[in-house]
Each structure stands twice: as structure tokens, then as C-alpha cells.
Coordinates of C-alpha atoms in Angstrom, one line a residue:
M1 CA 124.8 106.4 84.2
S2 CA 121.1 107.1 83.6
G3 CA 119.6 110.5 83.4
P4 CA 118.7 112.4 86.6
L5 CA 115.6 111.2 88.4
G6 CA 113.3 114.1 88.9
S7 CA 114.1 115.7 85.5
L8 CA 113.0 112.9 83.4
G9 CA 109.8 112.7 81.2
P10 CA 106.6 111.3 82.5
L11 CA 106.8 108.2 84.9
T12 CA 103.9 106.0 85.7
D13 CA 102.2 107.2 88.9
S14 CA 102.1 104.4 91.5
T15 CA 99.7 105.9 94.0
L16 CA 96.7 103.8 93.0
S17 CA 98.9 100.7 92.8
L18 CA 100.2 101.4 96.4
L19 CA 96.7 101.8 97.7
A20 CA 95.7 98.5 96.0
H21 CA 98.6 96.4 97.0
G22 CA 99.8 97.9 100.3
Y23 CA 102.9 96.2 101.7
A24 CA 103.4 94.1 98.4
W25 CA 103.7 97.4 96.4
A26 CA 107.4 98.1 96.8
P27 CA 108.6 94.4 96.4
D28 CA 106.3 93.9 93.4
L29 CA 107.7 97.2 91.9
R30 CA 111.3 96.1 92.4
R31 CA 110.4 92.5 91.0
A32 CA 109.1 94.2 87.9
H33 CA 112.4 95.9 87.4
D34 CA 114.6 92.8 88.0
G35 CA 115.2 93.5 91.7
A36 CA 117.0 96.9 90.9
P37 CA 118.2 98.7 94.1
L38 CA 116.6 101.9 92.8
V39 CA 113.2 102.1 90.9
R40 CA 112.0 105.4 89.5
T41 CA 108.3 106.1 89.9
R42 CA 105.8 108.8 91.0
L43 CA 103.7 109.0 94.1
M44 CA 100.8 111.7 94.2
G45 CA 102.3 113.1 91.1
R46 CA 105.8 113.6 92.6
P47 CA 108.9 112.0 91.2
A48 CA 110.1 109.3 93.5
A49 CA 113.0 106.9 94.0
L50 CA 112.3 103.5 95.7
L51 CA 115.6 102.4 97.3
H52 CA 116.5 98.9 98.6
G53 CA 119.3 97.1 100.2
P54 CA 122.0 97.8 102.9
E55 CA 123.6 100.5 100.9
A56 CA 120.3 102.2 100.5
V57 CA 119.8 102.2 104.2
A58 CA 123.0 104.0 104.7
F59 CA 122.4 106.4 101.9
F60 CA 118.9 107.2 103.2
Y61 CA 120.0 107.9 106.8
D62 CA 122.9 110.2 105.7
E63 CA 121.5 113.8 106.5
E64 CA 123.6 115.1 103.6
H65 CA 121.4 113.0 101.4
A66 CA 117.9 113.2 102.9
Q67 CA 115.8 115.9 104.5
R68 CA 112.6 115.4 106.3
H69 CA 111.1 118.9 106.1
G70 CA 108.3 118.9 103.4
A71 CA 108.7 115.1 102.8
L72 CA 105.5 114.2 104.7
P73 CA 102.1 115.0 103.0
A74 CA 99.6 117.0 105.0
S75 CA 97.4 114.0 105.2
V76 CA 100.1 112.1 107.3
L77 CA 100.8 115.1 109.5
D78 CA 97.2 115.6 110.3
T79 CA 96.8 112.1 111.4
L80 CA 99.9 110.2 112.3
F81 CA 102.7 112.6 113.4
G82 CA 101.1 116.2 113.9
R83 CA 102.1 119.4 112.5
G84 CA 105.5 120.7 113.8
A85 CA 106.5 117.2 115.1
V86 CA 110.2 116.2 115.5
H87 CA 109.7 114.0 112.4
T88 CA 109.5 117.2 110.2
L89 CA 112.7 118.9 111.3
D90 CA 116.3 118.8 110.1
G91 CA 119.7 120.1 111.4
T92 CA 120.0 121.9 114.6
A93 CA 116.3 122.1 115.2
H94 CA 115.9 118.3 114.9
R95 CA 118.9 117.6 117.1
V96 CA 117.7 119.9 120.0
R97 CA 114.1 118.4 119.8
K98 CA 115.5 114.9 119.4
Q99 CA 117.6 115.2 122.5
M100 CA 114.5 115.9 124.4
F101 CA 113.0 112.6 123.2
T102 CA 116.2 110.5 123.8
S103 CA 116.4 111.8 127.4
L104 CA 112.9 110.6 127.9
L105 CA 112.7 107.4 125.9
M106 CA 116.3 106.0 125.9
S107 CA 117.1 106.1 129.6
P108 CA 117.4 102.6 130.9
Q109 CA 115.7 103.6 134.2
R110 CA 112.8 105.2 132.3
V111 CA 112.4 102.2 130.1
A112 CA 112.4 99.9 133.1
D113 CA 109.9 102.1 134.8
L114 CA 107.5 102.0 131.9
T115 CA 108.0 98.3 131.5
A116 CA 107.1 97.7 135.1
R117 CA 103.9 99.8 134.7
V118 CA 102.9 97.9 131.6
E119 CA 103.5 94.5 133.6
S120 CA 101.2 95.7 136.3
A121 CA 98.6 96.9 133.9
W122 CA 98.7 93.5 132.1
R123 CA 98.1 91.6 135.3
D124 CA 95.1 93.9 136.1
A125 CA 93.7 93.5 132.6
V126 CA 94.0 89.7 132.6
T127 CA 92.0 89.5 135.9
G128 CA 89.2 91.3 134.2
W129 CA 89.1 89.0 131.1
E130 CA 88.3 86.0 133.2
G131 CA 84.9 84.5 132.2
R132 CA 84.4 86.6 129.1
S133 CA 85.4 87.1 125.5
V134 CA 87.7 90.0 124.6
V135 CA 89.5 91.4 121.6
L136 CA 93.2 91.1 122.4
F137 CA 94.2 94.0 120.2
D138 CA 91.8 96.4 121.8
E139 CA 92.6 95.3 125.4
V140 CA 96.3 95.6 125.0
A141 CA 96.0 99.1 123.4
T142 CA 93.9 100.2 126.4
L143 CA 96.5 98.9 129.0
L144 CA 99.3 100.3 127.1
A145 CA 97.6 103.7 127.0
R146 CA 96.9 103.6 130.9
A147 CA 100.5 102.7 131.6
V148 CA 102.1 105.3 129.3
C149 CA 99.8 108.1 130.5
D150 CA 100.6 107.2 134.1
W151 CA 104.2 107.1 133.3
S152 CA 104.1 110.5 131.4
G153 CA 102.6 112.2 134.4
L154 CA 99.0 112.0 133.1
P155 CA 97.3 109.3 135.1
V156 CA 93.8 108.6 133.7
P157 CA 91.0 106.3 134.8
E158 CA 90.2 103.2 132.8
E159 CA 87.4 104.7 130.8
A160 CA 89.5 107.6 129.7
A161 CA 92.4 105.2 128.9
R162 CA 90.2 103.2 126.6
E163 CA 89.1 106.5 124.9
I164 CA 92.7 107.7 124.4
A165 CA 93.6 104.2 123.1
E166 CA 90.9 104.3 120.6
D167 CA 92.0 107.7 119.4
C168 CA 95.7 106.7 119.2
V169 CA 94.7 103.5 117.3
A170 CA 92.6 105.7 114.9
M171 CA 95.5 108.0 114.2
V172 CA 97.7 105.0 113.1
D173 CA 94.9 103.1 111.4
G174 CA 93.8 106.0 109.2
F175 CA 96.9 107.8 108.1
A176 CA 97.4 106.0 104.9
T177 CA 94.0 105.5 103.6
P178 CA 91.5 108.1 102.2
G179 CA 88.0 107.8 103.4
P180 CA 86.2 107.2 106.7
R181 CA 89.2 105.8 108.4
H182 CA 91.1 108.9 107.5
I183 CA 88.4 111.3 108.7
K184 CA 88.3 109.3 112.0
A185 CA 92.0 109.7 112.3
R186 CA 92.0 113.5 111.8
R187 CA 89.2 113.8 114.4
A188 CA 91.0 111.7 116.9
R189 CA 94.3 113.7 116.7
R190 CA 92.4 117.0 116.9
R191 CA 90.6 115.9 120.0
Q192 CA 93.8 114.6 121.8
E193 CA 95.8 117.6 120.7
Q194 CA 93.3 120.0 122.1
G195 CA 93.1 118.3 125.4
L196 CA 97.0 118.0 125.8
A197 CA 97.4 121.7 124.7
R198 CA 95.2 122.7 127.6
V199 CA 97.3 120.5 129.9
V200 CA 100.5 122.1 128.8
T201 CA 98.9 125.7 129.3
D202 CA 97.9 124.6 132.9
V203 CA 101.4 123.2 133.6
R204 CA 103.0 126.5 132.7
A205 CA 100.4 128.8 134.3
L206 CA 99.7 127.0 137.5
G207 CA 103.2 125.7 138.5
S208 CA 103.2 122.1 137.2
H209 CA 99.4 121.5 137.4
A210 CA 98.0 119.2 134.7
A211 CA 95.0 117.3 133.5
G212 CA 93.5 114.4 135.4
G213 CA 90.5 112.7 136.7
G214 CA 88.7 111.9 133.4
G215 CA 91.0 112.6 130.5
F216 CA 93.1 115.3 129.2
G217 CA 92.1 118.9 129.7
R218 CA 90.8 119.0 133.2
S219 CA 93.1 120.2 135.9
G220 CA 93.6 118.2 139.1
H221 CA 97.1 116.9 139.9
S222 CA 100.7 118.1 139.7
A223 CA 103.1 117.0 136.9
P224 CA 105.8 115.0 138.5
A225 CA 109.3 116.6 138.4
G226 CA 111.1 115.2 135.4
S227 CA 108.1 113.5 134.0
P228 CA 107.6 113.5 130.2
L229 CA 104.7 115.9 130.7
E230 CA 106.9 118.5 132.5
V231 CA 109.9 118.0 130.3
V232 CA 107.9 118.6 127.1
A233 CA 105.9 121.5 128.6
L234 CA 109.1 123.3 129.6
H235 CA 111.2 122.3 126.7
R236 CA 112.9 125.2 124.9
E237 CA 113.9 125.4 121.2
P238 CA 117.4 126.4 119.9
D239 CA 116.3 130.2 120.1
G240 CA 115.2 129.7 123.8
T241 CA 111.5 129.9 123.2
L242 CA 109.0 127.4 124.7
L243 CA 107.2 125.1 122.3
D244 CA 103.8 126.5 121.5
P245 CA 101.0 124.6 123.3
H246 CA 99.9 122.9 120.2
T247 CA 103.3 121.7 119.3
A248 CA 104.0 120.5 122.8
A249 CA 100.7 118.5 122.6
V250 CA 102.0 117.0 119.3
E251 CA 105.1 115.9 120.9
L252 CA 103.3 114.4 124.0
L253 CA 101.2 112.5 121.6
N254 CA 104.4 111.3 119.9
I255 CA 105.3 109.6 123.2
I256 CA 101.7 108.3 123.9
R257 CA 100.7 107.2 120.4
P258 CA 103.6 105.0 119.5
T259 CA 103.5 103.3 122.8
V260 CA 99.8 102.4 122.2
A261 CA 100.8 101.2 118.8
I262 CA 102.9 98.5 120.3
A263 CA 99.5 96.8 120.5
W264 CA 100.2 95.9 116.8
F265 CA 103.2 94.0 117.7
A266 CA 101.7 92.4 120.7
V267 CA 98.8 90.9 118.7
F268 CA 101.4 89.8 116.1
A269 CA 103.2 88.0 118.9
A270 CA 99.9 86.3 119.8
H271 CA 99.3 85.4 116.2
A272 CA 102.9 83.8 116.0
L273 CA 102.3 81.9 119.2
H274 CA 99.0 80.6 117.9
R275 CA 100.4 79.5 114.5
H276 CA 103.7 78.2 116.0
P277 CA 102.8 76.8 119.3
G278 CA 106.2 75.3 119.9
H279 CA 107.5 78.7 120.8
R280 CA 105.3 78.9 123.9
E281 CA 107.4 76.7 126.2
Q282 CA 110.6 78.3 124.8
L283 CA 109.4 81.7 125.7
V284 CA 108.1 80.5 129.3
E285 CA 111.2 78.6 130.1
G286 CA 113.9 80.3 128.0
G287 CA 114.3 83.6 129.9
P288 CA 115.0 87.1 128.7
A289 CA 117.3 86.1 125.8
Q290 CA 114.7 83.9 124.2
A291 CA 112.0 86.6 124.7
R292 CA 114.2 89.3 123.2
A293 CA 115.0 87.1 120.1
F294 CA 111.2 86.4 119.7
A295 CA 110.5 90.2 120.0
H296 CA 113.0 90.9 117.3
E297 CA 111.7 88.3 114.9
V298 CA 108.1 89.6 115.4
R299 CA 109.4 93.0 114.5
R300 CA 111.1 91.6 111.4
F301 CA 108.6 89.0 110.1
Y302 CA 105.2 90.9 110.6
P303 CA 104.1 93.8 108.4
F304 CA 104.2 97.1 110.1
V305 CA 106.0 99.9 108.4
P306 CA 106.0 99.4 104.5
F307 CA 108.6 102.1 103.7
L308 CA 110.0 105.4 105.0
G309 CA 110.2 108.7 103.1
A310 CA 112.4 111.7 102.9
L311 CA 113.4 114.3 100.2
A312 CA 116.7 114.4 98.3
A313 CA 118.5 117.3 100.0
R314 CA 120.5 118.0 96.8
D315 CA 121.4 116.4 93.5
L316 CA 122.5 112.9 94.4
T317 CA 123.7 109.7 92.7
F318 CA 122.7 106.3 94.0
A319 CA 123.1 102.9 92.0
D320 CA 124.7 104.8 89.1
T321 CA 121.4 106.9 88.8
E322 CA 121.3 110.6 89.2
I323 CA 118.5 111.8 91.7
A324 CA 117.4 115.4 91.4
A325 CA 117.1 117.6 94.6
G326 CA 113.6 117.4 95.9
T327 CA 112.8 113.9 94.6
L328 CA 110.9 111.8 97.1
L329 CA 113.1 109.1 98.6
L330 CA 111.5 105.8 99.7
L331 CA 113.3 103.3 101.7
D332 CA 111.8 99.8 101.2
V333 CA 111.3 98.5 104.8
Y334 CA 109.0 95.6 104.3
G335 CA 111.0 94.3 101.3
H336 CA 114.3 94.7 103.3
H337 CA 112.9 92.4 106.1
H338 CA 112.0 89.8 103.5
D339 CA 114.9 89.8 101.1
P340 CA 116.5 86.4 100.7
E341 CA 119.7 88.0 99.9
L342 CA 119.7 89.5 103.5
W343 CA 117.9 86.9 105.5
E344 CA 117.8 83.1 105.4
R345 CA 114.4 81.8 104.7
P346 CA 112.9 85.2 105.2
Y347 CA 109.2 84.1 105.1
H348 CA 109.9 81.6 107.8
F349 CA 109.2 82.8 111.4
D350 CA 112.3 81.8 113.3
P351 CA 113.4 83.6 116.4
R352 CA 116.6 81.6 116.6
R353 CA 118.1 84.0 113.9
F354 CA 118.4 86.5 116.9
L355 CA 119.1 84.2 119.7
D356 CA 122.8 84.5 120.0
R357 CA 123.1 88.0 118.7
E358 CA 121.7 91.5 118.6
P359 CA 120.7 92.7 115.1
G360 CA 123.2 95.1 113.4
R361 CA 122.2 98.9 113.7
D362 CA 121.2 99.1 110.0
E363 CA 120.0 95.4 109.6
L364 CA 116.6 95.4 111.5
I365 CA 114.8 98.6 110.6
P366 CA 111.1 98.5 111.5
Q367 CA 111.7 101.7 113.5
G368 CA 114.3 103.2 111.2
A369 CA 118.1 102.9 111.0
G370 CA 121.1 104.9 111.9
D371 CA 121.8 106.4 115.3
A372 CA 118.7 107.1 117.5
H373 CA 120.7 109.7 119.4
T374 CA 121.6 111.9 116.6
G375 CA 119.6 110.8 113.5
H376 CA 116.0 110.0 112.6
R377 CA 115.8 106.4 114.1
C378 CA 112.8 106.2 116.5
P379 CA 114.1 106.9 120.1
G380 CA 111.2 104.7 121.2
E381 CA 112.7 101.6 119.9
D382 CA 114.2 100.5 123.2
I383 CA 110.7 100.8 124.8
T384 CA 109.1 98.7 122.0
V385 CA 111.7 96.0 122.4
S386 CA 111.4 96.0 126.2
L387 CA 107.6 96.0 126.2
L388 CA 107.4 93.2 123.6
T389 CA 110.0 91.2 125.4
T390 CA 107.8 91.5 128.5
L391 CA 104.6 90.8 126.8
A392 CA 105.6 87.9 124.7
P393 CA 106.2 85.5 127.6
A394 CA 103.0 86.7 129.3
L395 CA 101.1 85.8 126.1
A396 CA 102.8 82.4 126.1
A397 CA 101.7 81.8 129.6
L398 CA 98.1 82.9 128.9
E399 CA 95.5 80.1 129.2
A400 CA 92.7 81.1 126.8
D401 CA 90.4 79.6 124.2
V402 CA 90.8 81.0 120.7
P403 CA 87.4 80.6 118.9
Q404 CA 87.0 80.3 115.1
Q405 CA 87.7 83.7 113.6
D406 CA 89.4 85.4 110.7
L407 CA 93.1 85.7 111.7
S408 CA 94.3 86.5 108.2
I409 CA 96.6 89.5 107.9
P410 CA 95.8 91.3 104.6
L411 CA 98.9 92.8 103.1
S412 CA 96.8 95.2 100.9
R413 CA 95.8 97.1 104.1
I414 CA 98.2 99.7 105.7
P415 CA 98.6 99.4 108.6
T416 CA 97.4 95.7 108.8
R417 CA 96.7 93.3 111.7
P418 CA 94.8 90.1 112.2
H419 CA 91.4 90.7 110.7
S420 CA 89.6 89.8 113.9
G421 CA 91.9 91.6 116.3
F422 CA 92.5 88.2 117.9
V423 CA 89.6 87.3 120.0
I424 CA 90.1 85.0 123.1
D425 CA 87.7 83.6 125.6
C426 CA 88.0 82.9 129.3
A427 CA 91.6 84.1 129.6
H428 CA 93.7 83.8 132.8
Q429 CA 97.3 83.8 133.6
S430 CA 98.8 80.4 134.1
R431 CA 100.6 79.6 137.3
S432 CA 101.8 76.3 136.0
R433 CA 104.7 76.4 133.5
S434 CA 103.3 73.1 131.9
A435 CA 99.8 74.3 131.4
T436 CA 98.3 74.2 128.0
R437 CA 97.9 77.6 126.3
F438 CA 96.0 79.2 123.5
Q439 CA 93.6 76.3 123.0
P440 CA 91.6 76.5 119.6
Q441 CA 87.9 75.8 120.1
A442 CA 86.5 73.1 118.0

């Protein structure tokens, strides 16, 4: 057994390598160590353990092994998740806050309601694309923002929805990179938190009155009973106290922002349909099972989450290596989804691998593993799958020209997406199942 990780001598710091190589960092680091299930390194000066494989997934999601409090750097809290978010909690505090999210995001009726709103927003958006050129990523982010705000009890007009979408995209886009993107992400989060905090204050003070008519922060309508807005605003912690307005705003954003982030998966789905046009008719003709398999394969194949982090809750042992308490634990997500030991032809896009089965709980982990009700798996995964299952056939039935553009997806950038955002011209929804779709322009 090797010495305890965390009490060893100097290790090479991988921070600059991570910034340079992005999604390839973890697989490259493991390759340099003969594919070991645990690789010792440092990130931002902290001792870290990169974990890989099915055993690593179970190990990482055991609450006796990993804690989230203190694991996320301030730069991530101030951009992606927000300070005081459920992602930073452990034990009873996490379970009580998580139950609020599962009641909102995992109810089949609520998922179906949001999906219907997105379908309606898609139809409205496509009507507006006729005769012009649009960036698909931006347009899908906006329609998702409008739908999720309406669903949450915060209906906003189109202009405000676009501003909210831009801020939510900025939060995701800038969390992992220093420089202008990161500064933009911080400003976006601060702006949206301040507006939502005012909404929460209004709901409590004025008997369920909230923001409306132009963005967050202006009173104007009632929060529907049982809506996410009302549930979060009136949520009580284990000690019986209400969330402070800032934390309540953080958690409302942790409903809105991840829904807007489904735009990444949607544009990946468009990319897959453009690169593999044979899947179009399968999606249009194949029904829900085909669409769900396609959605799962998009989530597996395309790069979204590079890895997940936590702290060793105590002195541990994994893969015959001792890990000191407080060591940063990193679960290799991108490498997990492209491991030939776990997936047949992992770099081949093939929805058939999910056509006759649902992936195992700890097999497909783009939004975490374990039990979403009690653990740290994202409770919004059902929403992601439902919306992507709906949007994929709609994309397949979209008649549009795809002009020459840079559709490369750089792995060095976290998060990444097609460089151009996927530009389409003169789009409209096909009424004919046999229509030609996604026509490249000469």
C-alpha cells in the first residue's frame, strides 16, 4: 500500500495543465500513469486524488467518504452555484434543502408541465426564425429561460428572457476560466441574485407578490400557490428559519440556470444530427424510446462536465492508496464516458446502446451518480432528459440551411460547445415526415 495521499512530499501542480487541456486533462493524466484508477496530483496547490471507474463512482458518492462543504473554490461559488447553495451542504442540512429541490424537479407532473411549456416556446421561437439567420444556441437558451421562468412563477417578456438567458449562460461559461469570461460570470450572477432577492422579499412581505413585467425585481403579479418561487421563498431550514433572501435567490437560480444550460445539450443534439443525418428519420419516426436513447447518447458522448469534486471526509483508502482527510477528490466524468473498458466504441456516436434499456444508476453520470433523492446527484436530471427527448425530434424535423461555419468543439475549453453556436438560416418546422432537413449550403 502506498503512503497517504495528502501527507506526501511535493506533487506536480496540475492547474496550468488543466487550464490548457480542458476535458483531455484527466484522461491524459491517467494515461501518463498507465490508466491507474487513482492518480495523485495537486490543483491550486491542494493535494488531490483523481478517481476513475465504477468503483470510484460508488466511492465518491458515499457520504461517509466525501463532503461537499469547503470543496468548491470561491471562484465557482461566485459564478456557477452561488454562496450558500445546496451543493455546498452535507448531512441533515443537505437532505432538508435537497428535499425542496426533489419535490420541485422530480415530480412527474411538474416535469411534464415544464416540458409542455418548452414545447410551446419552441413553436413560438421557430415561427420567429423564418426568413432569417439565427444562432441556435442563443435562441434555445432564450426559449428555455422564458419557459422555466414562467414555470417557476416568474413570467417575463421576451426581452427580459433573453437577458436572463445571457446571464445564465455567462455564469456557466465563465466559472472555470480566469479573465474576462469569469468577470462577466460574476457580474451576471450578482445581477440576477439581487433581482431575485427582491422578489423573495416581496413574496414574503406582500402575501405572495413577486417580480414581473420586465425582469426580476419589479412587483406586479402573485406567486402561484405551490410554484417553485413560492416553495423556495417559504422554505424553512432544519432549525425552522426561512432562507435569507440572498440564499433563496441562489436556489431559485439553481433551478433557472441549469434549465437554461440544457441549451448546451440541445446544440450538441443539433451537431449530432448534422454530422450523422441518418438519425433524423429515426428520431421523427421512432417515437419516445428512440428520442430518449438519442438524448442519453448526447449526454454521454458530448463534453459537458469534465469532473466532479469533493473533499475526503476522513482518512480513506481507495485502490490500495491511503487518502488523507481533506484531500480534494476528483471524479473523472468525461473519461468515464469514453472509457473502452466501460463502453463499446466510446468515441462513436450510437444511440442504439440505450435503445432497449435505461442506463444504470452509476453508469451514465453527466449530472452525477447515486440517489438523486438522498444524495448529491442533480435532481434536475429528469428535466434534462425530458426536455432533450422533446427537443431532439423537433430539431430533427426542422428544415433549415446550415451555412459554412466553424462547428468544431474544442476540448481545451470548459465548458465547450460548437465554436459558431450552430448558425441556421430560414428555419421552419417541417409538416412532412419525409422532408429534407439541415441542408448544408454550398
